[in-house]
CSV table of C-alpha atoms in Angstrom, one decimal:
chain,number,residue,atom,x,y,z
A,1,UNK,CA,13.8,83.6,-18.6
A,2,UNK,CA,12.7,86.2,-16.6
A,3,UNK,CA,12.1,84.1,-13.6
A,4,UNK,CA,15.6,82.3,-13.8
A,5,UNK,CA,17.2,85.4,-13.8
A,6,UNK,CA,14.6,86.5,-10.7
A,7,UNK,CA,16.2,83.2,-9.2
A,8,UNK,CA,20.1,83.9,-9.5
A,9,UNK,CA,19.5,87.5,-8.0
A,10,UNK,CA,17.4,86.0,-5.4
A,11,UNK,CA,20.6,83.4,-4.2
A,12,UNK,CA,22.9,86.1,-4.9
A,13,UNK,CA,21.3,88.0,-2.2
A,14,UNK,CA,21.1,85.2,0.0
A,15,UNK,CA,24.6,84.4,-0.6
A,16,UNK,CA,25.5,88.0,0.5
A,17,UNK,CA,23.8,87.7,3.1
A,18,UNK,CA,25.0,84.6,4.4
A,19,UNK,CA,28.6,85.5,4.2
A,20,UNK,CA,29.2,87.6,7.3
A,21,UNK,CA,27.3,84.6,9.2
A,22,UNK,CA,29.4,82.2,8.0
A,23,UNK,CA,32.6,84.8,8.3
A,24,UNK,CA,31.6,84.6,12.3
A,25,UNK,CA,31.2,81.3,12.5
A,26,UNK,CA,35.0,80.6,10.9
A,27,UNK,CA,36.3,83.6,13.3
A,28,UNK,CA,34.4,81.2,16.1
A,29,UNK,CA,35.8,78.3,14.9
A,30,UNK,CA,39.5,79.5,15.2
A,31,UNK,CA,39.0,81.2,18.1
A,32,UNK,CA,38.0,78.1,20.0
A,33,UNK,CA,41.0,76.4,18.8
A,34,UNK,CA,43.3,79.2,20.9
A,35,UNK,CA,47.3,79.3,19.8
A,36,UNK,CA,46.7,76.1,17.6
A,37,UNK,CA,46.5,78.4,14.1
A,38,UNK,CA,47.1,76.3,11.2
A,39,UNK,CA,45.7,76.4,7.5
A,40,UNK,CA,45.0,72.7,8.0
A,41,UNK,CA,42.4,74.2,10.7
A,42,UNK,CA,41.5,77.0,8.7
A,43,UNK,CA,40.3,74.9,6.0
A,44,UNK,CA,38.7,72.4,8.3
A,45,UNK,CA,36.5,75.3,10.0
A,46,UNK,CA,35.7,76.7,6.5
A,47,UNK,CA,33.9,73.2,5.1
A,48,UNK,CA,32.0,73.1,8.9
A,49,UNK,CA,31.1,76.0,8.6
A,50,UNK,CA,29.6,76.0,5.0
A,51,UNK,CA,28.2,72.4,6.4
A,52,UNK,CA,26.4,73.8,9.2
A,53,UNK,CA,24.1,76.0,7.4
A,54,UNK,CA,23.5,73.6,4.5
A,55,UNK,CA,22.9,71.1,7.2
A,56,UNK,CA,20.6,72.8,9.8
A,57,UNK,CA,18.0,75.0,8.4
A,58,UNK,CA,18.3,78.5,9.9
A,59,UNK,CA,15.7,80.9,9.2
A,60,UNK,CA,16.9,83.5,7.0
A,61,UNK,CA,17.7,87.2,9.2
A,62,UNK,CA,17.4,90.4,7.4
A,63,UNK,CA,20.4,92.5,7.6
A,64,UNK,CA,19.9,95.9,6.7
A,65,UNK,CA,23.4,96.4,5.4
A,66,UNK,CA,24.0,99.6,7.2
A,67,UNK,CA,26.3,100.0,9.7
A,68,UNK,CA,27.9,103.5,11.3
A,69,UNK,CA,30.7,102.7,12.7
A,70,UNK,CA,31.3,105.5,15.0
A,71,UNK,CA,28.4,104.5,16.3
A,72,UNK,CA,29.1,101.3,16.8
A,73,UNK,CA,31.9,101.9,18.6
A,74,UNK,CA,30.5,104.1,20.6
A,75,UNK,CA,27.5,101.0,21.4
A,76,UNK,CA,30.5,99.0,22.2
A,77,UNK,CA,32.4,101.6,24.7
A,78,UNK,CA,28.7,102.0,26.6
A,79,UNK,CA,28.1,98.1,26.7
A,80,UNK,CA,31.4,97.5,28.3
A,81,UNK,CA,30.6,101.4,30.6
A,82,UNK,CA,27.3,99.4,31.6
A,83,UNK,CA,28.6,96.1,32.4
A,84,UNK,CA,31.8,97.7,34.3
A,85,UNK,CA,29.3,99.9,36.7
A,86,UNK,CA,26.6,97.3,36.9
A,87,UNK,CA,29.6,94.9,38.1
A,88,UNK,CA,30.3,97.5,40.6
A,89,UNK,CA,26.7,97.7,41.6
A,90,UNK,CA,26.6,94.1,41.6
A,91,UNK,CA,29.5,93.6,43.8
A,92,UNK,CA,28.3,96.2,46.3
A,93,UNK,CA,25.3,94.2,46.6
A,94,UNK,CA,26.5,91.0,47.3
A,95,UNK,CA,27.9,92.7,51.0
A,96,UNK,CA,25.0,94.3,51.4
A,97,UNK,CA,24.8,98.0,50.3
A,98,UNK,CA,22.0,98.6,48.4
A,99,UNK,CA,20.5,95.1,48.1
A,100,UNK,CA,17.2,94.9,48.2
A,101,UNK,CA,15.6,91.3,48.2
A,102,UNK,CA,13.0,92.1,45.8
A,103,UNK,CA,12.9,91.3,42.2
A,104,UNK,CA,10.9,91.9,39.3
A,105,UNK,CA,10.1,90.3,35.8
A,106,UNK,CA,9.1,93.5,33.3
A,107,UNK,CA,8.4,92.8,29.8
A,108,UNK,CA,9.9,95.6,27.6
A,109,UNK,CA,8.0,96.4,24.3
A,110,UNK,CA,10.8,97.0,21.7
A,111,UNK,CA,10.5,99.4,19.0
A,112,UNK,CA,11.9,97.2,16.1
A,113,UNK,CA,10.4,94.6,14.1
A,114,UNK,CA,13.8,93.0,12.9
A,115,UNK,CA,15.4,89.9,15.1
A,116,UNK,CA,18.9,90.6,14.6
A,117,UNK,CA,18.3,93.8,16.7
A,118,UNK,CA,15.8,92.3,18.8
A,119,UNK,CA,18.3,89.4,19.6
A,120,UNK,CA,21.7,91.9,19.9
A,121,UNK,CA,19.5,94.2,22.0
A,122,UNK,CA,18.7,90.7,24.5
A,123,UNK,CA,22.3,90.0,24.7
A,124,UNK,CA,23.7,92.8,25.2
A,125,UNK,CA,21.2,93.3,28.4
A,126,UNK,CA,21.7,89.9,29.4
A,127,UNK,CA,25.8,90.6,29.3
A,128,UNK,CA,25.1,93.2,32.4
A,129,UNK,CA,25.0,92.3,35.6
A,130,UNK,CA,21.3,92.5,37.5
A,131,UNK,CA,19.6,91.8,34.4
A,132,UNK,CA,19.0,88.5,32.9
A,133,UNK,CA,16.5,88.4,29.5
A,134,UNK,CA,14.5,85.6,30.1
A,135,UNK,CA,12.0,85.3,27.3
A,136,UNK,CA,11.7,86.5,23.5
A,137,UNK,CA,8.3,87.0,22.1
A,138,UNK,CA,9.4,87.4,18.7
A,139,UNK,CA,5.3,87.8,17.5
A,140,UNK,CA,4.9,91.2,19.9
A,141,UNK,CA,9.0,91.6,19.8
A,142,UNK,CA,8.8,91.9,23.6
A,143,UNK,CA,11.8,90.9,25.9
A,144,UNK,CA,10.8,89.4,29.2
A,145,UNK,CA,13.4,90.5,31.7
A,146,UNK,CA,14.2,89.4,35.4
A,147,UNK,CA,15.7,92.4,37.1
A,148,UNK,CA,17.7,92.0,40.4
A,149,UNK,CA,17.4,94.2,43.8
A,150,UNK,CA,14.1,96.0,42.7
A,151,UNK,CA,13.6,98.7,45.7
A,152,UNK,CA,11.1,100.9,44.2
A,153,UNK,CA,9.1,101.1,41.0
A,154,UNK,CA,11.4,103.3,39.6
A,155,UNK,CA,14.0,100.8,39.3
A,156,UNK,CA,11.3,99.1,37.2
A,157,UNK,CA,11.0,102.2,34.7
A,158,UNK,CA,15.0,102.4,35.0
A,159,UNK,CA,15.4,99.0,33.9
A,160,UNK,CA,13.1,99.7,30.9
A,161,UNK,CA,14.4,102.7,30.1
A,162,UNK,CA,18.4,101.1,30.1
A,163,UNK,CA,17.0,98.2,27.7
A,164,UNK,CA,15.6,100.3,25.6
A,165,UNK,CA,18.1,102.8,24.8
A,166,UNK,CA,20.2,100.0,24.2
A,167,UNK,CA,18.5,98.8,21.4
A,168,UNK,CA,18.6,102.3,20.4
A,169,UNK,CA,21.9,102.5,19.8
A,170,UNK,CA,22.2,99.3,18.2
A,171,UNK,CA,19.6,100.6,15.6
A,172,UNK,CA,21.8,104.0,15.3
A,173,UNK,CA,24.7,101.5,14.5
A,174,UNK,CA,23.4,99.1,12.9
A,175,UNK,CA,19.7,99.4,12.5
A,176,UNK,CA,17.5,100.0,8.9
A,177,UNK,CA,16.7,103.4,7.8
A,178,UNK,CA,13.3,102.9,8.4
A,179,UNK,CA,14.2,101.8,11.7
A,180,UNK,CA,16.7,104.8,11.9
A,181,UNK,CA,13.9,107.3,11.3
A,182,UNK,CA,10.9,106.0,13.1
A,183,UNK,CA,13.4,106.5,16.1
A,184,UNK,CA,14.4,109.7,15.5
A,185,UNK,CA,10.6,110.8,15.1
A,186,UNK,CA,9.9,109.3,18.4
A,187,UNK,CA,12.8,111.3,20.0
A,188,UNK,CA,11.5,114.4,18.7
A,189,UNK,CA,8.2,113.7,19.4
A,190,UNK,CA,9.6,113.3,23.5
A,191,UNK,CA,11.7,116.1,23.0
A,192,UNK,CA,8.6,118.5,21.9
A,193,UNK,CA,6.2,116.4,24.4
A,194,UNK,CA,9.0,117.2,27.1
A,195,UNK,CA,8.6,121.5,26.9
């Protein structure tokens, strides 16, 4: 009796789990069908979508069901600061000011252990421009990232640094607790290390 019981909660939270997953992939599905809305298409996008997962094993991701949204938003407005200035940078480079015709593949250690922020914190520095995350290590949850126009090693440490305060705000918005604290202690630990 008691492991039945251990069994429903167990789907029950997978079920919960599953359903912003499977919310995104109907948002995806209508998306990609443009100005064709219909409930015809709705309800076609809901059975692929419940098909998909049933279908296609996908390894179960750990979401730690807290989310700030002000911080989010405010992950959001610095993504779209980064990519805007790292366009510009970009740009600038392409006729000539500033490029330098070196490049560099780092490999940033990332705090986290879970692959939800492991995999937002490689897209979002994929999504700006002069960075490109080449390779996951999921075992040592290292990113392997190809940086463009590398003039000195501090452009190195720059790099590193920008890809990992990303993930730190993804962790303030979206991150565990436990996440959420071991970051803070590291912060005060640079703070008090910094005087």
């Amino acid at each position: 009796m008691a492991s039945r019981s251990r069994r429903r909660r167990a789907r029950a939270l997978a079920l919960r789990q599953q359903i912003p997953f499977l919310f995104a992939l109907l948002l995806l599905w209508v998306f990609l069908w443009g100005d064709e809305f219909s409930w015809t298409n709705l309800a076609v996008g809901a059975v692929v979508c419940v098909a998909i997962p049933t279908i296609y094993y996908m390894p179960p991701i750990e979401v730690s069901g807290r989310v700030n949204p002000l911080r989010l938003i405010y992950f959001v407005a610095r993504l779209l600061f980064d990519i805007a200035r790292a366009s510009i940078i970009v740009a600038a480079q392409a006729f000539g000011i500033g490029y330098s015709r070196y490049e560099a593949i780092i490999e940033v250690q990332m705090r986290t252990r879970s692959d939800l922020v492991l995999t937002a914190t490689a897209e979002a520095s994929t999504l700006v421009p002069g960075t490109l995350v080449i390779d996951v290590d999921r075992e040592k949850h290292a990113l392997f990232v190809h940086v463009f126009s590398v003039h000195s090693d501090k452009d190195i440490e720059k790099a590193r640094a920008d890809i990992l305060a990303t993930e730190a705000r993804i962790i303030r918005a979206v991150g565990s607790r436990e996440e959420l604290q071991a970051l803070r202690e590291e912060m005060a630990l640079q703070k008090g290390g910094g005087r």
